[in-house]
Every structure is written in structure tokens, then in C-alpha cells.
PDB file of C-alpha atoms in Angstrom:
ATOM      1  CA  UNK A   1     -12.241  -9.284  -6.106  1.00 47.00           C
ATOM      2  CA  UNK A   2      -8.638  -9.986  -6.975  1.00 56.00           C
ATOM      3  CA  UNK A   3      -7.662  -8.110 -10.172  1.00 79.00           C
ATOM      4  CA  UNK A   4     -11.088  -8.884 -11.589  1.00 89.00           C
ATOM      5  CA  UNK A   5     -11.058  -7.687 -15.223  1.00 92.00           C
ATOM      6  CA  UNK A   6     -14.422  -8.538 -16.813  1.00 95.00           C
ATOM      7  CA  UNK A   7     -13.962  -6.430 -19.969  1.00 96.00           C
ATOM      8  CA  UNK A   8     -10.447  -7.710 -20.643  1.00 97.00           C
ATOM      9  CA  UNK A   9     -11.816 -11.230 -20.262  1.00 98.00           C
ATOM     10  CA  UNK A  10     -14.876 -10.576 -22.406  1.00 98.00           C
ATOM     11  CA  UNK A  11     -13.009  -8.847 -25.240  1.00 98.00           C
ATOM     12  CA  UNK A  12     -10.245 -11.475 -25.187  1.00 98.00           C
ATOM     13  CA  UNK A  13     -12.986 -14.121 -25.310  1.00 98.00           C
ATOM     14  CA  UNK A  14     -14.587 -12.451 -28.354  1.00 98.00           C
ATOM     15  CA  UNK A  15     -11.187 -12.577 -30.111  1.00 98.00           C
ATOM     16  CA  UNK A  16     -10.815 -16.263 -29.183  1.00 98.00           C
ATOM     17  CA  UNK A  17     -14.325 -16.986 -30.507  1.00 98.00           C
ATOM     18  CA  UNK A  18     -13.593 -15.026 -33.715  1.00 98.00           C
ATOM     19  CA  UNK A  19     -10.395 -17.015 -34.222  1.00 98.00           C
ATOM     20  CA  UNK A  20     -12.216 -20.327 -33.766  1.00 98.00           C
ATOM     21  CA  UNK A  21     -15.065 -19.141 -36.059  1.00 98.00           C
ATOM     22  CA  UNK A  22     -12.618 -18.218 -38.857  1.00 98.00           C
ATOM     23  CA  UNK A  23     -10.772 -21.535 -38.526  1.00 98.00           C
ATOM     24  CA  UNK A  24     -14.127 -23.357 -38.747  1.00 98.00           C
ATOM     25  CA  UNK A  25     -15.719 -21.432 -41.618  1.00 98.00           C
ATOM     26  CA  UNK A  26     -12.571 -20.924 -43.723  1.00 98.00           C
ATOM     27  CA  UNK A  27     -10.655 -24.164 -43.098  1.00 97.00           C
ATOM     28  CA  UNK A  28     -13.395 -26.431 -41.777  1.00 97.00           C
ATOM     29  CA  UNK A  29     -11.526 -27.295 -38.617  1.00 97.00           C
ATOM     30  CA  UNK A  30     -12.205 -27.301 -34.888  1.00 97.00           C
ATOM     31  CA  UNK A  31      -9.734 -25.156 -32.912  1.00 97.00           C
ATOM     32  CA  UNK A  32      -8.503 -27.886 -30.606  1.00 97.00           C
ATOM     33  CA  UNK A  33      -5.069 -26.845 -29.465  1.00 98.00           C
ATOM     34  CA  UNK A  34      -4.160 -30.149 -27.784  1.00 98.00           C
ATOM     35  CA  UNK A  35      -4.943 -31.916 -31.063  1.00 97.00           C
ATOM     36  CA  UNK A  36      -2.947 -29.338 -33.016  1.00 98.00           C
ATOM     37  CA  UNK A  37      -0.017 -29.922 -30.634  1.00 98.00           C
ATOM     38  CA  UNK A  38      -0.303 -33.677 -31.051  1.00 97.00           C
ATOM     39  CA  UNK A  39       0.081 -33.179 -34.817  1.00 97.00           C
ATOM     40  CA  UNK A  40       3.658 -32.069 -34.061  1.00 96.00           C
ATOM     41  CA  UNK A  41       4.372 -35.675 -33.109  1.00 96.00           C
ATOM     42  CA  UNK A  42       3.324 -37.004 -36.531  1.00 94.00           C
ATOM     43  CA  UNK A  43       5.446 -34.986 -39.005  1.00 93.00           C
ATOM     44  CA  UNK A  44       4.210 -37.045 -41.966  1.00 93.00           C
ATOM     45  CA  UNK A  45       0.556 -36.429 -41.094  1.00 90.00           C
ATOM     46  CA  UNK A  46      -1.618 -34.292 -43.396  1.00 90.00           C
ATOM     47  CA  UNK A  47      -2.083 -31.481 -40.840  1.00 93.00           C
ATOM     48  CA  UNK A  48       1.559 -31.019 -39.867  1.00 96.00           C
ATOM     49  CA  UNK A  49       2.126 -27.778 -41.837  1.00 96.00           C
ATOM     50  CA  UNK A  50      -1.096 -26.115 -40.690  1.00 96.00           C
ATOM     51  CA  UNK A  51      -0.408 -27.098 -37.100  1.00 97.00           C
ATOM     52  CA  UNK A  52       3.065 -25.525 -37.211  1.00 98.00           C
ATOM     53  CA  UNK A  53       1.582 -22.319 -38.679  1.00 98.00           C
ATOM     54  CA  UNK A  54      -1.104 -22.233 -35.983  1.00 98.00           C
ATOM     55  CA  UNK A  55       1.355 -22.842 -33.138  1.00 98.00           C
ATOM     56  CA  UNK A  56       3.731 -20.141 -34.439  1.00 98.00           C
ATOM     57  CA  UNK A  57       0.726 -17.798 -34.536  1.00 98.00           C
ATOM     58  CA  UNK A  58      -0.125 -18.188 -30.828  1.00 98.00           C
ATOM     59  CA  UNK A  59       3.004 -16.457 -29.394  1.00 98.00           C
ATOM     60  CA  UNK A  60       2.951 -14.019 -32.342  1.00 98.00           C
ATOM     61  CA  UNK A  61      -0.507 -12.936 -31.158  1.00 98.00           C
ATOM     62  CA  UNK A  62       0.967 -12.147 -27.746  1.00 98.00           C
ATOM     63  CA  UNK A  63       3.808 -10.209 -29.433  1.00 98.00           C
ATOM     64  CA  UNK A  64       1.266  -8.275 -31.530  1.00 98.00           C
ATOM     65  CA  UNK A  65      -0.655  -7.216 -28.422  1.00 98.00           C
ATOM     66  CA  UNK A  66       2.626  -6.128 -26.846  1.00 97.00           C
ATOM     67  CA  UNK A  67       3.460  -4.025 -29.908  1.00 97.00           C
ATOM     68  CA  UNK A  68       0.032  -2.388 -30.267  1.00 97.00           C
ATOM     69  CA  UNK A  69      -0.969  -2.029 -26.615  1.00 96.00           C
ATOM     70  CA  UNK A  70       1.860  -2.825 -24.180  1.00 95.00           C
ATOM     71  CA  UNK A  71      -0.394  -2.011 -21.216  1.00 94.00           C
ATOM     72  CA  UNK A  72      -2.624  -5.013 -22.024  1.00 96.00           C
ATOM     73  CA  UNK A  73       0.171  -7.568 -21.645  1.00 95.00           C
ATOM     74  CA  UNK A  74       0.130  -9.417 -18.310  1.00 95.00           C
ATOM     75  CA  UNK A  75       3.122 -10.941 -16.587  1.00 92.00           C
ATOM     76  CA  UNK A  76       3.396 -14.715 -16.523  1.00 94.00           C
ATOM     77  CA  UNK A  77       4.090 -15.950 -13.031  1.00 89.00           C
ATOM     78  CA  UNK A  78       4.585 -19.627 -12.347  1.00 90.00           C
ATOM     79  CA  UNK A  79       4.821 -20.934  -8.847  1.00 83.00           C
ATOM     80  CA  UNK A  80       6.203 -24.422  -8.732  1.00 85.00           C
ATOM     81  CA  UNK A  81       9.373 -26.391  -8.707  1.00 93.00           C
ATOM     82  CA  UNK A  82      10.432 -28.179 -11.878  1.00 95.00           C
ATOM     83  CA  UNK A  83       9.272 -31.640 -10.720  1.00 97.00           C
ATOM     84  CA  UNK A  84       5.786 -30.168 -10.238  1.00 98.00           C
ATOM     85  CA  UNK A  85       5.917 -28.578 -13.710  1.00 98.00           C
ATOM     86  CA  UNK A  86       6.936 -31.937 -15.215  1.00 98.00           C
ATOM     87  CA  UNK A  87       4.167 -33.861 -13.442  1.00 98.00           C
ATOM     88  CA  UNK A  88       1.563 -31.227 -14.403  1.00 98.00           C
ATOM     89  CA  UNK A  89       2.795 -31.156 -18.016  1.00 98.00           C
ATOM     90  CA  UNK A  90       2.642 -34.954 -18.310  1.00 98.00           C
ATOM     91  CA  UNK A  91      -0.898 -35.004 -16.881  1.00 98.00           C
ATOM     92  CA  UNK A  92      -2.111 -32.180 -19.174  1.00 98.00           C
ATOM     93  CA  UNK A  93      -0.530 -33.790 -22.253  1.00 98.00           C
ATOM     94  CA  UNK A  94      -1.643 -37.359 -21.521  1.00 98.00           C
ATOM     95  CA  UNK A  95      -5.093 -36.391 -20.190  1.00 98.00           C
ATOM     96  CA  UNK A  96      -6.114 -34.016 -22.981  1.00 98.00           C
ATOM     97  CA  UNK A  97      -5.233 -36.509 -25.710  1.00 98.00           C
ATOM     98  CA  UNK A  98      -6.827 -39.449 -23.887  1.00 97.00           C
ATOM     99  CA  UNK A  99      -9.963 -37.321 -23.542  1.00 97.00           C
ATOM    100  CA  UNK A 100      -9.682 -35.993 -27.103  1.00 96.00           C
ATOM    101  CA  UNK A 101      -9.588 -32.295 -26.239  1.00 97.00           C
ATOM    102  CA  UNK A 102      -8.723 -29.486 -23.865  1.00 97.00           C
ATOM    103  CA  UNK A 103     -10.221 -26.132 -22.901  1.00 98.00           C
ATOM    104  CA  UNK A 104     -10.329 -25.027 -26.549  1.00 97.00           C
ATOM    105  CA  UNK A 105     -11.600 -28.173 -28.283  1.00 97.00           C
ATOM    106  CA  UNK A 106     -14.055 -29.440 -25.653  1.00 98.00           C
ATOM    107  CA  UNK A 107     -14.872 -26.034 -24.118  1.00 98.00           C
ATOM    108  CA  UNK A 108     -14.752 -23.184 -26.667  1.00 97.00           C
ATOM    109  CA  UNK A 109     -15.717 -25.425 -29.612  1.00 98.00           C
ATOM    110  CA  UNK A 110     -17.684 -28.252 -27.951  1.00 98.00           C
ATOM    111  CA  UNK A 111     -20.060 -26.301 -25.685  1.00 98.00           C
ATOM    112  CA  UNK A 112     -21.567 -23.918 -28.329  1.00 98.00           C
ATOM    113  CA  UNK A 113     -22.516 -26.817 -30.609  1.00 97.00           C
ATOM    114  CA  UNK A 114     -23.985 -28.696 -27.630  1.00 97.00           C
ATOM    115  CA  UNK A 115     -21.655 -31.666 -28.116  1.00 97.00           C
ATOM    116  CA  UNK A 116     -22.416 -34.256 -25.420  1.00 97.00           C
ATOM    117  CA  UNK A 117     -18.769 -35.286 -25.187  1.00 98.00           C
ATOM    118  CA  UNK A 118     -17.609 -31.661 -25.030  1.00 98.00           C
ATOM    119  CA  UNK A 119     -20.060 -30.801 -22.257  1.00 98.00           C
ATOM    120  CA  UNK A 120     -19.188 -33.900 -20.167  1.00 98.00           C
ATOM    121  CA  UNK A 121     -15.414 -33.447 -20.608  1.00 98.00           C
ATOM    122  CA  UNK A 122     -15.590 -29.715 -19.788  1.00 98.00           C
ATOM    123  CA  UNK A 123     -17.676 -30.352 -16.671  1.00 98.00           C
ATOM    124  CA  UNK A 124     -15.237 -33.052 -15.496  1.00 98.00           C
ATOM    125  CA  UNK A 125     -12.017 -31.086 -16.031  1.00 98.00           C
ATOM    126  CA  UNK A 126     -13.429 -27.848 -14.572  1.00 98.00           C
ATOM    127  CA  UNK A 127     -14.614 -29.703 -11.457  1.00 98.00           C
ATOM    128  CA  UNK A 128     -11.350 -31.643 -11.017  1.00 98.00           C
ATOM    129  CA  UNK A 129      -9.294 -28.474 -11.563  1.00 98.00           C
ATOM    130  CA  UNK A 130     -11.296 -26.693  -8.844  1.00 98.00           C
ATOM    131  CA  UNK A 131     -10.830 -29.620  -6.441  1.00 98.00           C
ATOM    132  CA  UNK A 132      -7.083 -29.696  -7.192  1.00 98.00           C
ATOM    133  CA  UNK A 133      -6.762 -25.950  -6.544  1.00 98.00           C
ATOM    134  CA  UNK A 134      -8.730 -26.340  -3.311  1.00 98.00           C
ATOM    135  CA  UNK A 135      -6.369 -29.078  -2.118  1.00 98.00           C
ATOM    136  CA  UNK A 136      -3.139 -27.277  -3.098  1.00 96.00           C
ATOM    137  CA  UNK A 137      -4.243 -23.887  -1.705  1.00 96.00           C
ATOM    138  CA  UNK A 138      -6.273 -24.822   1.366  1.00 95.00           C
ATOM    139  CA  UNK A 139      -5.453 -28.378   2.451  1.00 95.00           C
ATOM    140  CA  UNK A 140      -1.782 -29.168   1.795  1.00 84.00           C
TER     141      UNK A 140
ATOM    142  CA  UNK B   1      -4.277 -20.562 -48.111  1.00 88.00           C
ATOM    143  CA  UNK B   2      -5.092 -22.960 -45.261  1.00 91.00           C
ATOM    144  CA  UNK B   3      -1.575 -22.283 -43.912  1.00 96.00           C
ATOM    145  CA  UNK B   4      -2.319 -18.560 -43.852  1.00 97.00           C
ATOM    146  CA  UNK B   5      -5.710 -19.121 -42.179  1.00 98.00           C
ATOM    147  CA  UNK B   6      -4.048 -21.338 -39.551  1.00 98.00           C
ATOM    148  CA  UNK B   7      -1.429 -18.651 -38.851  1.00 98.00           C
ATOM    149  CA  UNK B   8      -4.096 -15.924 -38.611  1.00 98.00           C
ATOM    150  CA  UNK B   9      -6.300 -18.084 -36.343  1.00 98.00           C
ATOM    151  CA  UNK B  10      -3.290 -18.738 -34.112  1.00 98.00           C
ATOM    152  CA  UNK B  11      -2.437 -15.025 -33.914  1.00 98.00           C
ATOM    153  CA  UNK B  12      -6.029 -14.060 -33.019  1.00 98.00           C
ATOM    154  CA  UNK B  13      -6.322 -16.853 -30.447  1.00 98.00           C
ATOM    155  CA  UNK B  14      -2.982 -15.895 -28.873  1.00 98.00           C
ATOM    156  CA  UNK B  15      -3.956 -12.209 -28.806  1.00 98.00           C
ATOM    157  CA  UNK B  16      -7.293 -13.107 -27.182  1.00 98.00           C
ATOM    158  CA  UNK B  17      -5.614 -15.230 -24.502  1.00 98.00           C
ATOM    159  CA  UNK B  18      -3.156 -12.396 -23.821  1.00 98.00           C
ATOM    160  CA  UNK B  19      -5.777  -9.627 -23.541  1.00 98.00           C
ATOM    161  CA  UNK B  20      -7.976 -11.870 -21.377  1.00 98.00           C
ATOM    162  CA  UNK B  21      -4.870 -12.504 -19.194  1.00 97.00           C
ATOM    163  CA  UNK B  22      -5.391 -16.255 -19.439  1.00 98.00           C
ATOM    164  CA  UNK B  23      -1.661 -16.603 -20.209  1.00 97.00           C
ATOM    165  CA  UNK B  24      -1.011 -15.855 -16.539  1.00 97.00           C
ATOM    166  CA  UNK B  25      -1.408 -19.133 -14.613  1.00 97.00           C
ATOM    167  CA  UNK B  26      -2.143 -17.281 -11.354  1.00 96.00           C
ATOM    168  CA  UNK B  27      -5.156 -15.603 -12.999  1.00 96.00           C
ATOM    169  CA  UNK B  28      -6.510 -19.018 -14.010  1.00 97.00           C
ATOM    170  CA  UNK B  29      -5.893 -20.544 -10.559  1.00 97.00           C
ATOM    171  CA  UNK B  30      -7.578 -17.538  -8.911  1.00 96.00           C
ATOM    172  CA  UNK B  31     -10.743 -18.379 -10.886  1.00 97.00           C
ATOM    173  CA  UNK B  32     -10.726 -21.996  -9.735  1.00 98.00           C
ATOM    174  CA  UNK B  33     -10.185 -20.983  -6.100  1.00 97.00           C
ATOM    175  CA  UNK B  34     -13.891 -20.990  -5.260  1.00 97.00           C
ATOM    176  CA  UNK B  35     -13.081 -21.124  -1.549  1.00 96.00           C
ATOM    177  CA  UNK B  36     -12.015 -17.473  -1.978  1.00 95.00           C
ATOM    178  CA  UNK B  37     -15.605 -16.382  -2.674  1.00 95.00           C
ATOM    179  CA  UNK B  38     -16.530 -15.721   0.981  1.00 95.00           C
ATOM    180  CA  UNK B  39     -13.341 -13.690   1.455  1.00 92.00           C
ATOM    181  CA  UNK B  40     -14.152 -11.598  -1.621  1.00 91.00           C
ATOM    182  CA  UNK B  41     -10.874 -12.413  -3.384  1.00 92.00           C
ATOM    183  CA  UNK B  42     -12.320 -14.733  -6.041  1.00 95.00           C
ATOM    184  CA  UNK B  43     -11.476 -13.727  -9.641  1.00 96.00           C
ATOM    185  CA  UNK B  44     -14.289 -14.597 -12.099  1.00 96.00           C
ATOM    186  CA  UNK B  45     -12.435 -13.287 -15.202  1.00 97.00           C
ATOM    187  CA  UNK B  46     -12.208 -16.755 -16.846  1.00 98.00           C
ATOM    188  CA  UNK B  47     -16.008 -16.957 -16.874  1.00 98.00           C
ATOM    189  CA  UNK B  48     -16.162 -13.725 -18.884  1.00 98.00           C
ATOM    190  CA  UNK B  49     -13.724 -15.181 -21.426  1.00 98.00           C
ATOM    191  CA  UNK B  50     -16.242 -17.951 -22.104  1.00 98.00           C
ATOM    192  CA  UNK B  51     -19.091 -15.403 -22.139  1.00 98.00           C
ATOM    193  CA  UNK B  52     -17.208 -13.593 -24.920  1.00 98.00           C
ATOM    194  CA  UNK B  53     -16.200 -16.656 -26.928  1.00 98.00           C
ATOM    195  CA  UNK B  54     -19.237 -18.956 -26.779  1.00 98.00           C
ATOM    196  CA  UNK B  55     -21.849 -16.665 -28.464  1.00 98.00           C
ATOM    197  CA  UNK B  56     -19.461 -16.056 -31.391  1.00 98.00           C
ATOM    198  CA  UNK B  57     -18.961 -19.797 -31.843  1.00 98.00           C
ATOM    199  CA  UNK B  58     -22.686 -20.453 -31.450  1.00 98.00           C
ATOM    200  CA  UNK B  59     -23.351 -18.153 -34.432  1.00 98.00           C
ATOM    201  CA  UNK B  60     -20.420 -19.692 -36.341  1.00 98.00           C
ATOM    202  CA  UNK B  61     -21.882 -23.207 -35.997  1.00 98.00           C
ATOM    203  CA  UNK B  62     -25.268 -21.878 -37.203  1.00 98.00           C
ATOM    204  CA  UNK B  63     -23.563 -20.466 -40.299  1.00 98.00           C
ATOM    205  CA  UNK B  64     -21.559 -23.661 -40.750  1.00 98.00           C
ATOM    206  CA  UNK B  65     -24.723 -25.752 -40.989  1.00 96.00           C
ATOM    207  CA  UNK B  66     -25.860 -23.685 -43.972  1.00 97.00           C
ATOM    208  CA  UNK B  67     -22.578 -24.101 -45.817  1.00 97.00           C
ATOM    209  CA  UNK B  68     -21.782 -27.104 -48.023  1.00 97.00           C
ATOM    210  CA  UNK B  69     -18.059 -26.771 -47.373  1.00 97.00           C
ATOM    211  CA  UNK B  70     -15.580 -24.384 -45.757  1.00 98.00           C
ATOM    212  CA  UNK B  71     -14.264 -21.494 -47.887  1.00 97.00           C
ATOM    213  CA  UNK B  72     -10.765 -22.863 -48.435  1.00 96.00           C
ATOM    214  CA  UNK B  73     -11.052 -26.614 -47.965  1.00 95.00           C
ATOM    215  CA  UNK B  74     -13.045 -29.513 -49.382  1.00 95.00           C
ATOM    216  CA  UNK B  75     -15.063 -30.447 -46.308  1.00 96.00           C
ATOM    217  CA  UNK B  76     -15.781 -29.663 -42.668  1.00 97.00           C
ATOM    218  CA  UNK B  77     -13.993 -31.871 -40.165  1.00 95.00           C
ATOM    219  CA  UNK B  78     -16.122 -31.829 -37.064  1.00 96.00           C
ATOM    220  CA  UNK B  79     -16.204 -34.681 -34.520  1.00 94.00           C
ATOM    221  CA  UNK B  80     -19.437 -36.689 -34.752  1.00 92.00           C
ATOM    222  CA  UNK B  81     -19.135 -38.991 -31.757  1.00 93.00           C
ATOM    223  CA  UNK B  82     -21.611 -38.573 -28.907  1.00 94.00           C
ATOM    224  CA  UNK B  83     -20.878 -41.605 -26.701  1.00 96.00           C
ATOM    225  CA  UNK B  84     -19.474 -41.083 -23.223  1.00 97.00           C
ATOM    226  CA  UNK B  85     -16.629 -43.535 -22.678  1.00 96.00           C
ATOM    227  CA  UNK B  86     -14.034 -44.033 -19.953  1.00 96.00           C
ATOM    228  CA  UNK B  87     -11.105 -42.381 -21.814  1.00 96.00           C
ATOM    229  CA  UNK B  88     -13.164 -39.190 -22.244  1.00 98.00           C
ATOM    230  CA  UNK B  89     -13.927 -38.914 -18.526  1.00 98.00           C
ATOM    231  CA  UNK B  90     -10.661 -40.274 -17.105  1.00 98.00           C
ATOM    232  CA  UNK B  91      -8.592 -38.190 -19.540  1.00 98.00           C
ATOM    233  CA  UNK B  92     -10.524 -35.032 -18.640  1.00 98.00           C
ATOM    234  CA  UNK B  93      -9.977 -35.756 -14.923  1.00 98.00           C
ATOM    235  CA  UNK B  94      -6.215 -36.256 -15.398  1.00 98.00           C
ATOM    236  CA  UNK B  95      -6.099 -33.019 -17.395  1.00 98.00           C
ATOM    237  CA  UNK B  96      -7.929 -31.274 -14.538  1.00 98.00           C
ATOM    238  CA  UNK B  97      -5.334 -32.397 -11.995  1.00 98.00           C
ATOM    239  CA  UNK B  98      -2.499 -31.088 -14.183  1.00 98.00           C
ATOM    240  CA  UNK B  99      -4.305 -27.810 -14.932  1.00 98.00           C
ATOM    241  CA  UNK B 100      -5.012 -27.259 -11.236  1.00 98.00           C
ATOM    242  CA  UNK B 101      -1.416 -27.985 -10.167  1.00 98.00           C
ATOM    243  CA  UNK B 102       0.187 -25.284 -12.331  1.00 97.00           C
ATOM    244  CA  UNK B 103      -2.574 -23.255 -14.040  1.00 98.00           C
ATOM    245  CA  UNK B 104      -1.439 -23.867 -17.614  1.00 98.00           C
ATOM    246  CA  UNK B 105      -3.459 -25.605 -20.321  1.00 98.00           C
ATOM    247  CA  UNK B 106      -2.194 -26.224 -23.890  1.00 98.00           C
ATOM    248  CA  UNK B 107      -3.108 -22.922 -25.637  1.00 98.00           C
ATOM    249  CA  UNK B 108      -1.848 -20.508 -22.974  1.00 98.00           C
ATOM    250  CA  UNK B 109       1.356 -22.519 -22.441  1.00 98.00           C
ATOM    251  CA  UNK B 110       2.440 -22.019 -26.088  1.00 98.00           C
ATOM    252  CA  UNK B 111       1.287 -18.375 -26.112  1.00 98.00           C
ATOM    253  CA  UNK B 112       3.192 -17.721 -22.870  1.00 98.00           C
ATOM    254  CA  UNK B 113       6.482 -18.547 -24.644  1.00 97.00           C
ATOM    255  CA  UNK B 114       6.462 -14.952 -25.935  1.00 97.00           C
ATOM    256  CA  UNK B 115       5.695 -13.379 -22.545  1.00 96.00           C
ATOM    257  CA  UNK B 116       7.336 -15.553 -19.922  1.00 92.00           C
ATOM    258  CA  UNK B 117      10.608 -13.579 -19.548  1.00 91.00           C
ATOM    259  CA  UNK B 118      12.388 -15.023 -16.515  1.00 92.00           C
ATOM    260  CA  UNK B 119       9.802 -17.841 -16.351  1.00 94.00           C
ATOM    261  CA  UNK B 120      10.678 -19.007 -19.890  1.00 96.00           C
ATOM    262  CA  UNK B 121      12.588 -22.038 -18.607  1.00 96.00           C
ATOM    263  CA  UNK B 122       9.616 -23.058 -16.464  1.00 97.00           C
ATOM    264  CA  UNK B 123       7.158 -22.679 -19.358  1.00 97.00           C
ATOM    265  CA  UNK B 124       9.474 -24.647 -21.667  1.00 97.00           C
ATOM    266  CA  UNK B 125       9.803 -27.409 -19.054  1.00 97.00           C
ATOM    267  CA  UNK B 126       6.014 -27.655 -18.808  1.00 98.00           C
ATOM    268  CA  UNK B 127       5.633 -27.769 -22.619  1.00 98.00           C
ATOM    269  CA  UNK B 128       8.300 -30.462 -22.997  1.00 98.00           C
ATOM    270  CA  UNK B 129       6.561 -32.618 -20.377  1.00 98.00           C
ATOM    271  CA  UNK B 130       3.165 -31.923 -22.009  1.00 98.00           C
ATOM    272  CA  UNK B 131       4.448 -33.076 -25.426  1.00 98.00           C
ATOM    273  CA  UNK B 132       5.939 -36.171 -23.773  1.00 98.00           C
ATOM    274  CA  UNK B 133       2.552 -36.874 -22.167  1.00 98.00           C
ATOM    275  CA  UNK B 134       0.880 -36.517 -25.572  1.00 98.00           C
ATOM    276  CA  UNK B 135       3.413 -38.903 -27.096  1.00 98.00           C
ATOM    277  CA  UNK B 136       2.773 -41.489 -24.376  1.00 97.00           C
ATOM    278  CA  UNK B 137      -0.975 -41.041 -24.897  1.00 97.00           C
ATOM    279  CA  UNK B 138      -0.588 -41.456 -28.675  1.00 95.00           C
ATOM    280  CA  UNK B 139       1.404 -44.673 -28.276  1.00 95.00           C
ATOM    281  CA  UNK B 140      -1.010 -45.967 -25.670  1.00 92.00           C
ATOM    282  CA  UNK B 141      -4.017 -45.248 -27.919  1.00 90.00           C
ATOM    283  CA  UNK B 142      -2.326 -46.979 -30.858  1.00 89.00           C
ATOM    284  CA  UNK B 143      -1.515 -49.927 -28.580  1.00 88.00           C
ATOM    285  CA  UNK B 144      -5.108 -50.251 -27.384  1.00 85.00           C
ATOM    286  CA  UNK B 145      -6.469 -49.135 -30.783  1.00 73.00           C
ATOM    287  CA  UNK B 146      -8.838 -46.543 -29.413  1.00 56.00           C
ATOM    288  CA  UNK B 147      -9.661 -44.116 -32.252  1.00 57.00           C
ATOM    289  CA  UNK B 148      -7.286 -41.201 -31.749  1.00 51.00           C
ATOM    290  CA  UNK B 149      -9.057 -38.424 -33.601  1.00 53.00           C
ATOM    291  CA  UNK B 150     -12.651 -38.477 -32.389  1.00 50.00           C
ATOM    292  CA  UNK B 151     -12.560 -34.939 -30.985  1.00 46.00           C
ATOM    293  CA  UNK B 152     -10.055 -32.265 -30.313  1.00 44.00           C
TER     294      UNK B 152
END
């Protein structure tokens, strides 16, 4: 097992679920981060302000963990040249919005309400991601 | 008030992603490397993130069904489509290719801005391309008039 951290994962997951639960029960919204990001592109839309607040909150959460418990902060290591980063970014941006959601909207919020579209989309992107990783790590 | 809730939800989500180490693309890719199972180097952490998050959201949706409206807004906005169409499947597949190439999906990429250090330029490059991809998708959906807000 390579750096397998079940309790870090589980506790982080509980925080993610709590965040999505608060956003649902207090503001009535699904925590779909690709959708929230897309709102940045429509500054006159009704959700622009909330989306900015949410997106500012994400890195602030990382900063808060760093301030309270520096030992819990991982390093971020990217392996890839910039053309690869651009291609991957374009695919993630285009694909998530074409599909109407990403790991948060389809996965964290779609699966627990047994949404057919969320379950299908999550199954497809998890499978394709695994195949892609297999090809890049073991074939090419 | 909804601005404050959005900020708080973002902070909690970002903190969760950080503690779960999902902001580190290598950690994500190590989960998807199922060929590493026989060698004993597979990292199932991502599965435990879902095991932590899904039960909380399951309870939240139970509570939601008993509420007439959310605490600080006039109505719930939850997707109600259930049809499986080509954009859903093709879009998810394209997303999977991008996620597998680099190991970043939308939430962790934004959260990683605070933690990337020397990789900040790389993370910013990814985010810029991701936003461009979303813009192209938005224009394309408007062009073909596929409803753009069925689910997030």
C-alpha cells in the first residue's frame, strides 16, 4: 500500500459531505464545482456572487488546515509538461460541462440521492480515468 | 447570507479535500492505478473519501425531502432529469481522459492554488485551460441549444 491513509480520507470525506449538506439545506443548492466554475463565465448570471464566494473558500480551506494542523497538508506534485496540462484542462473543462457535472456534482451529490444520471456519469468517468491511467502508466 | 454560506461551504470542502490529500494529483492517480493491486502498491484512499462523504449526503437528502424550502433561500434547486443522453456519457468520458492524464478535477485544482508552491504555474495553466474548455462547452451548448443547467 502506497501511503494509504484511510482515516485521512474518511475524515476529509466527512468534511466534504458536511459542506455539501450545509450548501443543500441552507442554500438549496447542489455542490457541483464544475457548474460553480462555469458561473464565472457568466458575470451577469444570478449565481455569480455566490460562486465567487465558494471558489474563494476552497483555497482558504486549505490555508485553514495549514494554520491549524500543518502536518495534515500534503504536497502537490504534478508530473506533466505544459502541453499535457493544457490538453487535460481542456478535456476536464469541456467534458464536465457537456456531461453536466464532475466528481462533486455527479459523484458526491448524485450518488447518495440515487440520481440515474449521476450514477451513469460517475461510472463512466471513473472507468475512463482508470483506463487512461493504465495506458499512461503501463502501456505508453 | 447565501454569500456567507457559499464561502463557508467552500472552506469546508477545501479543508476536506486537503485533509483527504485529494489535492495531490499523484494520490488520485495512485487510486486509479488498479494494475498496482497485485504488486501491493495500490492506494485506496479515494474510496474512503467517498465512504466518508456519501452517508452524510444520504442523510442530508432525507432531511431535504422533509423541508419545504432551504433555510436561507426560497426553493431547492436540484436537477430533476433522469434521461441518459449522449452528452452525459460522452462528456463524462472526455472528463475521465483529462482526469486520468493529470490527476486534477475541478474542486482540487482550485483548492491546490493555496498549496501548489513551485507547481503553482502548472496548476494555474491547468485551470486556465479548464475554464477555456468550459467556455467552449458553454458556447457549443448554446449553439446546439442543449439545456445547459440540467445537473452540476
